[in-house]
PDB file of C-alpha atoms in Angstrom:
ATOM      1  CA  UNK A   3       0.000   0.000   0.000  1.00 42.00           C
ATOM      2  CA  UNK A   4       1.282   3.428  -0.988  1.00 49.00           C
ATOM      3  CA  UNK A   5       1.536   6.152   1.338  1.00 52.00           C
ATOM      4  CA  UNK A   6       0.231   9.208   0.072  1.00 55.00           C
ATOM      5  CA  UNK A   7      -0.115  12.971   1.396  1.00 64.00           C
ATOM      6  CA  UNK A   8      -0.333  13.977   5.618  1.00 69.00           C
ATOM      7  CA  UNK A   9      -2.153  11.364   8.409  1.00 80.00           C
ATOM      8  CA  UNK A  10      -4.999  12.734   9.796  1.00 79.00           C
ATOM      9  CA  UNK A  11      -3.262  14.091  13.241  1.00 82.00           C
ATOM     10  CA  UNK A  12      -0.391  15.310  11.209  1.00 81.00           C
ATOM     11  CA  UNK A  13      -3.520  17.251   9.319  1.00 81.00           C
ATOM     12  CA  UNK A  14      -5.189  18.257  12.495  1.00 83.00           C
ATOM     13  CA  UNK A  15      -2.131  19.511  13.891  1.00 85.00           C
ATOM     14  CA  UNK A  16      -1.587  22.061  11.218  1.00 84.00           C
ATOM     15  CA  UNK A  17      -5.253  22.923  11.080  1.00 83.00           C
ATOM     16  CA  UNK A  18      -5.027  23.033  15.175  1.00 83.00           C
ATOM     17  CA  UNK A  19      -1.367  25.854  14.678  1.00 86.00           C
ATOM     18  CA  UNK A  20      -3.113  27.971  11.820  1.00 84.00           C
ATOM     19  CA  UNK A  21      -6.022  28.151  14.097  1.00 85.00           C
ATOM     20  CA  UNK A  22      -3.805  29.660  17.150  1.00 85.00           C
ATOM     21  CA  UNK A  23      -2.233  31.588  14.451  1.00 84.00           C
ATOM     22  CA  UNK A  24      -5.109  33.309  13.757  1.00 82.00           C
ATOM     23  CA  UNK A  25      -6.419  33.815  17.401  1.00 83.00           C
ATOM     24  CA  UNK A  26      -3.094  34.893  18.414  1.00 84.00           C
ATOM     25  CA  UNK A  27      -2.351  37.535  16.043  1.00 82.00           C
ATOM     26  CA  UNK A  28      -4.938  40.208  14.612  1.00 79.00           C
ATOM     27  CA  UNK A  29      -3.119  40.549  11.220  1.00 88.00           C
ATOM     28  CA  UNK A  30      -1.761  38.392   8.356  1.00 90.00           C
ATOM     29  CA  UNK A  31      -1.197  38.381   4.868  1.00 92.00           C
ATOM     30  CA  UNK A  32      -2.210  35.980   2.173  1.00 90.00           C
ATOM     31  CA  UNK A  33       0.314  35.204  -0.750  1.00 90.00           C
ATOM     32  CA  UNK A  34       0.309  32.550  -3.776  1.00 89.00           C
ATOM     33  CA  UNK A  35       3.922  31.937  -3.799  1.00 85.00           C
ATOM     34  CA  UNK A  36       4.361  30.104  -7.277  1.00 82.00           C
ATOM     35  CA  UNK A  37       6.777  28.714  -8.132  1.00 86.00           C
ATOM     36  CA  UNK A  38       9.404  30.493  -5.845  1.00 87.00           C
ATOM     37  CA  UNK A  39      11.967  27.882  -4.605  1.00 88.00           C
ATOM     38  CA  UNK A  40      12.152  26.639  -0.663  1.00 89.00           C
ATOM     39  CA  UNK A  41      15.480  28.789  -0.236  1.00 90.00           C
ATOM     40  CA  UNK A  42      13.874  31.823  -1.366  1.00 89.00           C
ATOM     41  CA  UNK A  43      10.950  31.586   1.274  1.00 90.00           C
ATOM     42  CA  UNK A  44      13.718  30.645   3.860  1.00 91.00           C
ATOM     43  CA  UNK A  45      15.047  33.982   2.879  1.00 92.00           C
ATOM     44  CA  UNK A  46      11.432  35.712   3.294  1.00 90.00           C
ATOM     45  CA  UNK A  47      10.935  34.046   6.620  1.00 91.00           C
ATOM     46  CA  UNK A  48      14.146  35.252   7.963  1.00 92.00           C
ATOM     47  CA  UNK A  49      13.347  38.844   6.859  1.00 91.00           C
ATOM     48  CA  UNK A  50      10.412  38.553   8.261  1.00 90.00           C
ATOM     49  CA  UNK A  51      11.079  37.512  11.636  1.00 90.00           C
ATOM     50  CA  UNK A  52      12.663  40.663  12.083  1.00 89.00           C
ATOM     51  CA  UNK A  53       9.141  42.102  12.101  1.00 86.00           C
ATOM     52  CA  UNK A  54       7.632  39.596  14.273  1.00 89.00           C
ATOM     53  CA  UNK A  55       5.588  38.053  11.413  1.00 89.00           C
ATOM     54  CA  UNK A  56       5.929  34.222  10.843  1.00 90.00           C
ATOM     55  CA  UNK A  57       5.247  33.086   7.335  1.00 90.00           C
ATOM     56  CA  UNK A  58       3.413  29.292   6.680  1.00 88.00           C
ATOM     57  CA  UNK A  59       3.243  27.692   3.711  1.00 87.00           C
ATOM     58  CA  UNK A  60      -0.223  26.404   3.599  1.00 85.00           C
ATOM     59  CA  UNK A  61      -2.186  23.094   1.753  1.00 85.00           C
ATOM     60  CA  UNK A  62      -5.265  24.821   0.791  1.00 83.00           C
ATOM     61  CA  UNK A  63      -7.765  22.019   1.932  1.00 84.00           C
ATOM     62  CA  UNK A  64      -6.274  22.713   5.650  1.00 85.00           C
ATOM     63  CA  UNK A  65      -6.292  26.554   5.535  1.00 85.00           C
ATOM     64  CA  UNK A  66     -10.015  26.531   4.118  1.00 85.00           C
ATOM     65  CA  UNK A  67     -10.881  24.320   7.260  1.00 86.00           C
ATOM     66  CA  UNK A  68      -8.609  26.003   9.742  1.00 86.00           C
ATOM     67  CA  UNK A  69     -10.478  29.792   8.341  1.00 83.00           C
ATOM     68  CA  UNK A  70     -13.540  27.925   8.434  1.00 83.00           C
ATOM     69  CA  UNK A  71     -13.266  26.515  12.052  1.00 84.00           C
ATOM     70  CA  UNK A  72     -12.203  30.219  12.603  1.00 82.00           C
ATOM     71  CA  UNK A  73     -15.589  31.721  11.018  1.00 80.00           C
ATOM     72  CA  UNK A  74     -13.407  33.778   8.100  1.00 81.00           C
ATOM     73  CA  UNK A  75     -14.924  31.519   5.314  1.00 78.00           C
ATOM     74  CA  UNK A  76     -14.678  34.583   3.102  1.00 78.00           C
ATOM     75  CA  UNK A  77     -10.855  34.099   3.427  1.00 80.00           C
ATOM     76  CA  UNK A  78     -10.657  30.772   2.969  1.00 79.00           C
ATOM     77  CA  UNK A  79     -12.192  30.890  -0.316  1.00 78.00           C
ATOM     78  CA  UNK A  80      -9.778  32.804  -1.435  1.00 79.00           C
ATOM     79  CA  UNK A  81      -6.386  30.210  -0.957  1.00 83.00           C
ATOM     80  CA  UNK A  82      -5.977  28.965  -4.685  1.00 83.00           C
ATOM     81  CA  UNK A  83      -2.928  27.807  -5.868  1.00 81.00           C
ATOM     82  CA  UNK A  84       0.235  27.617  -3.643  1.00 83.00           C
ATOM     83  CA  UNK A  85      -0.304  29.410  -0.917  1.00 88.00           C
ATOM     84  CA  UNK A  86       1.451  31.112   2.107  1.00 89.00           C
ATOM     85  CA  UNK A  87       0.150  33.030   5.098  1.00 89.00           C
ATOM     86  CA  UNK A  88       2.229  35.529   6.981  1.00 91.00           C
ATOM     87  CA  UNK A  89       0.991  35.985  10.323  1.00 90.00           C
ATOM     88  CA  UNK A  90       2.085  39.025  12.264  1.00 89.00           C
ATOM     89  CA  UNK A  91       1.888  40.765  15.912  1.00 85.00           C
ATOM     90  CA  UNK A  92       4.951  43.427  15.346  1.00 80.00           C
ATOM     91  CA  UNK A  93       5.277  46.312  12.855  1.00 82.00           C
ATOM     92  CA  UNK A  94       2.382  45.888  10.168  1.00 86.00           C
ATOM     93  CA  UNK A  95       4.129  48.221   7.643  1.00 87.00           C
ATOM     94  CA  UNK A  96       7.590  46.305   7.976  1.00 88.00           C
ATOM     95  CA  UNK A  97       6.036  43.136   7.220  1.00 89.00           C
ATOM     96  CA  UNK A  98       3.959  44.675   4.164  1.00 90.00           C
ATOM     97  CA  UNK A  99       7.145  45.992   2.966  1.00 91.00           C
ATOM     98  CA  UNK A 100       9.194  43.031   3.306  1.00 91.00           C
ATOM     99  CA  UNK A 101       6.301  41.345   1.389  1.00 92.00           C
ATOM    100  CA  UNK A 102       5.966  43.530  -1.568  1.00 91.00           C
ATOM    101  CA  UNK A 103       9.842  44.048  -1.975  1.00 91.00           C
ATOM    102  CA  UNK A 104       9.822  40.050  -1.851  1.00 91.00           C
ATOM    103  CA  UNK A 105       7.435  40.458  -4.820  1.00 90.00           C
ATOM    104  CA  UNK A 106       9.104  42.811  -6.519  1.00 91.00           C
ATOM    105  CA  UNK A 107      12.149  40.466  -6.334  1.00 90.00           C
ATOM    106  CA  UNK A 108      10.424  37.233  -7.243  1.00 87.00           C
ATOM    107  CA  UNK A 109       7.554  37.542  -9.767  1.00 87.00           C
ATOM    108  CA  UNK A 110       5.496  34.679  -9.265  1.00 89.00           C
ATOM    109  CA  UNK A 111       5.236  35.646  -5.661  1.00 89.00           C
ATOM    110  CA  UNK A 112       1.555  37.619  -5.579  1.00 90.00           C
ATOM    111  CA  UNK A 113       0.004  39.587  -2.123  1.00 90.00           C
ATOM    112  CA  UNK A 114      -3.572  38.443  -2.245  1.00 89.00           C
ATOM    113  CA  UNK A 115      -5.084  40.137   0.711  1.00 88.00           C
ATOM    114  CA  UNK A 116      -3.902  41.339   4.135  1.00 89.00           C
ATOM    115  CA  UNK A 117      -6.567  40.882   7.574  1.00 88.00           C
ATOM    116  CA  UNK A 118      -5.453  44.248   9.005  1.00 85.00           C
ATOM    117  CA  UNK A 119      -7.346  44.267  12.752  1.00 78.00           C
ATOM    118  CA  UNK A 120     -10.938  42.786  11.540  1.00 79.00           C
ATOM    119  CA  UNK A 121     -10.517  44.201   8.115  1.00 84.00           C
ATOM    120  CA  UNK A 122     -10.088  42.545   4.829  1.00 86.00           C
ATOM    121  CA  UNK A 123      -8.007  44.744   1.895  1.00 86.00           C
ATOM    122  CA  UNK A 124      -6.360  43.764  -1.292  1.00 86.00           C
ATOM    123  CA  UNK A 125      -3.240  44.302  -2.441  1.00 85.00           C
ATOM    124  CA  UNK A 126      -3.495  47.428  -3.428  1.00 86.00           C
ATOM    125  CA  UNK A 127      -4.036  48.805   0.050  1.00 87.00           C
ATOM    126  CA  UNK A 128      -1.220  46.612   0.943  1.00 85.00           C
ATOM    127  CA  UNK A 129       1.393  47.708  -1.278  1.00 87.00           C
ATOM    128  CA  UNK A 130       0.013  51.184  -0.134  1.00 85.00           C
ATOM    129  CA  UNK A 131       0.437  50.355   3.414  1.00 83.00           C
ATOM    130  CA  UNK A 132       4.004  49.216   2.611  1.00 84.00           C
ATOM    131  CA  UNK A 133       4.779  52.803   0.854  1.00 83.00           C
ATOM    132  CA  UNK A 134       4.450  54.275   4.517  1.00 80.00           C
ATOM    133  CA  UNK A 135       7.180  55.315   6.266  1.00 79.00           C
ATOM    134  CA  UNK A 136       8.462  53.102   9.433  1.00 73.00           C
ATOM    135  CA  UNK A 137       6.630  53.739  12.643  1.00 73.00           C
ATOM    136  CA  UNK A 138       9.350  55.576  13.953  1.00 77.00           C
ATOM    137  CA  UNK A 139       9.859  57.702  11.415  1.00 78.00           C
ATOM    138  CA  UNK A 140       6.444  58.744  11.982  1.00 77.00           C
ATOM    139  CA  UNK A 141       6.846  59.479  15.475  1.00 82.00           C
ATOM    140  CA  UNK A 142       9.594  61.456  15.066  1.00 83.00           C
ATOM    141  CA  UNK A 143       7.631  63.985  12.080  1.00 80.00           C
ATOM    142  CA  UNK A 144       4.388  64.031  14.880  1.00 81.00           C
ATOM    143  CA  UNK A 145       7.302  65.106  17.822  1.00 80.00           C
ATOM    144  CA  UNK A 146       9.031  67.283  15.113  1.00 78.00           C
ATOM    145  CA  UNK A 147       5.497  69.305  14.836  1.00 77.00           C
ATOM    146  CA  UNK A 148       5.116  69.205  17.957  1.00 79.00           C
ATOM    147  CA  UNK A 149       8.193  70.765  19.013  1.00 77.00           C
ATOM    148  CA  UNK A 150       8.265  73.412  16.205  1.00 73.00           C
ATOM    149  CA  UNK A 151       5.977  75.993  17.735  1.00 77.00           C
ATOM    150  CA  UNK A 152       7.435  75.842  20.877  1.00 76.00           C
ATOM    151  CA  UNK A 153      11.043  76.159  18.988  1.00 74.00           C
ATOM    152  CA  UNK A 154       9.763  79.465  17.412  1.00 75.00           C
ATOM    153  CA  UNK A 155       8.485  80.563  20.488  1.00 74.00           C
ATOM    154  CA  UNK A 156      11.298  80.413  22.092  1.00 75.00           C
ATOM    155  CA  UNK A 157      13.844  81.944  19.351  1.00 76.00           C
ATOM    156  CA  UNK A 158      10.756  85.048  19.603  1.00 76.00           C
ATOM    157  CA  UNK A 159      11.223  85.642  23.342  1.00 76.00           C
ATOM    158  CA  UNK A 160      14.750  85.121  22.966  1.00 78.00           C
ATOM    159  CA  UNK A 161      15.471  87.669  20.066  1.00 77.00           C
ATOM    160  CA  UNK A 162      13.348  90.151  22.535  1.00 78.00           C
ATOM    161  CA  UNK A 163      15.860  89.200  25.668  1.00 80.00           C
ATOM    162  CA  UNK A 164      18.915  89.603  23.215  1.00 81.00           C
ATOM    163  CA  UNK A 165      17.518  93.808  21.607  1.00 81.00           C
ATOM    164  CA  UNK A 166      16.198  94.875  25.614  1.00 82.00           C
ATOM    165  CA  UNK A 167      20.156  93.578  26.686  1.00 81.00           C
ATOM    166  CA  UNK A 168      21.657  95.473  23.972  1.00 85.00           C
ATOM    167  CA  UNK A 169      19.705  98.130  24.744  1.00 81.00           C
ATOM    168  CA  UNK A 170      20.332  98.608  28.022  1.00 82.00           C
ATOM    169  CA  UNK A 171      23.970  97.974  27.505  1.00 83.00           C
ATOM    170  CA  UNK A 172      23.907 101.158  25.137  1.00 84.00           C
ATOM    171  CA  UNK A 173      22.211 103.267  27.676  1.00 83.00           C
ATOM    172  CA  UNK A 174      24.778 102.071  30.066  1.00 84.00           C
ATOM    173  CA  UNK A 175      27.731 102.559  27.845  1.00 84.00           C
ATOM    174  CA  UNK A 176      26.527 105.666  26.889  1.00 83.00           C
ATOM    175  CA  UNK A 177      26.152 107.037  30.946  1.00 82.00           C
ATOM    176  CA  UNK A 178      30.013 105.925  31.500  1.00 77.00           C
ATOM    177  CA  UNK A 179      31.257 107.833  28.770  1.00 70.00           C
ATOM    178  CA  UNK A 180      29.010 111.179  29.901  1.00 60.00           C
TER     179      UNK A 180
END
């Protein structure tokens, strides 16, 4: 007899961790990776661990089940093909990028969707989120605002200090000589 495909608890198993996946972490990404070789997903998953996003490659039959258990049918419907799901709790624009530059790199490699905090989007919103800048970059421009007007305030009341001194050293200049 010839052994073919997973056992049923090796099946179970990886319906059971995509499952946790999904309760664990409030975004992933969906990807039909193609025909891109093993190495070159190794290379994806160590980029994006540095992110905090874990990347599963994904027989379809499970994932629909695992999405369905998870009552996200909608996305389950979607896994055609060879599939991949990045699953994420850190930066959500670091793994985007690290997604779509992966894409860029490796053309059979196509974003499907992204479930961004109990939101579905395409690609497109994907590839926009991954033209953001980093989250700290964005802190620093809101701080930078912030701090502007208080900068300029400053420089005003400083400029003010800086004429009365020079005044006042005139008038006093001006009484030693008389």
């Amino acid at each position: 007899m010839k052994a073919t495909g997973f056992s049923r608890v090796s099946k179970d198993k990886l319906i059971g961790e995509i499952e946790k996946e999904l309760k664990t972490r409030s975004t992933f990404f969906v990807a039909q990776h193609g025909t891109v070789s093993a190495t070159a997903l190794d290379r994806l998953r160590a980029r994006l661990r540095q992110s905090d996003t874990r990347y599963l490659v994904v027989k379809n039959s499970l994932g629909k089940k695992a999405f369905d258990r998870s009552n996200m049918k909608q996305v389950g419907e979607t896994l055609k093909g060879s599939c991949g799901i990045a699953f994420t709790s850190g930066d959500i624009v670091a793994s985007s990028k690290t997604l779509v530059d992966f894409a860029k790199e490796n053309e059979t490699f196509k974003i499907q969707m992204a479930y961004l905090n109990g939101e579905l989007v395409g690609a497109d919103k994907v590839k926009v989120l991954a033209s953001l800048p980093s989250r700290e970059v964005l802190i620093a421009k809101v701080l930078g605002g912030m701090q502007a007007p208080i900068s300029n305030f400053v420089g005003v009341l400083s400029g003010t200090i800086r004429k009365i001194v020079t005044v006042l050293d005139a008038v006093a200049k001006k009484k030693g000589s008389a």
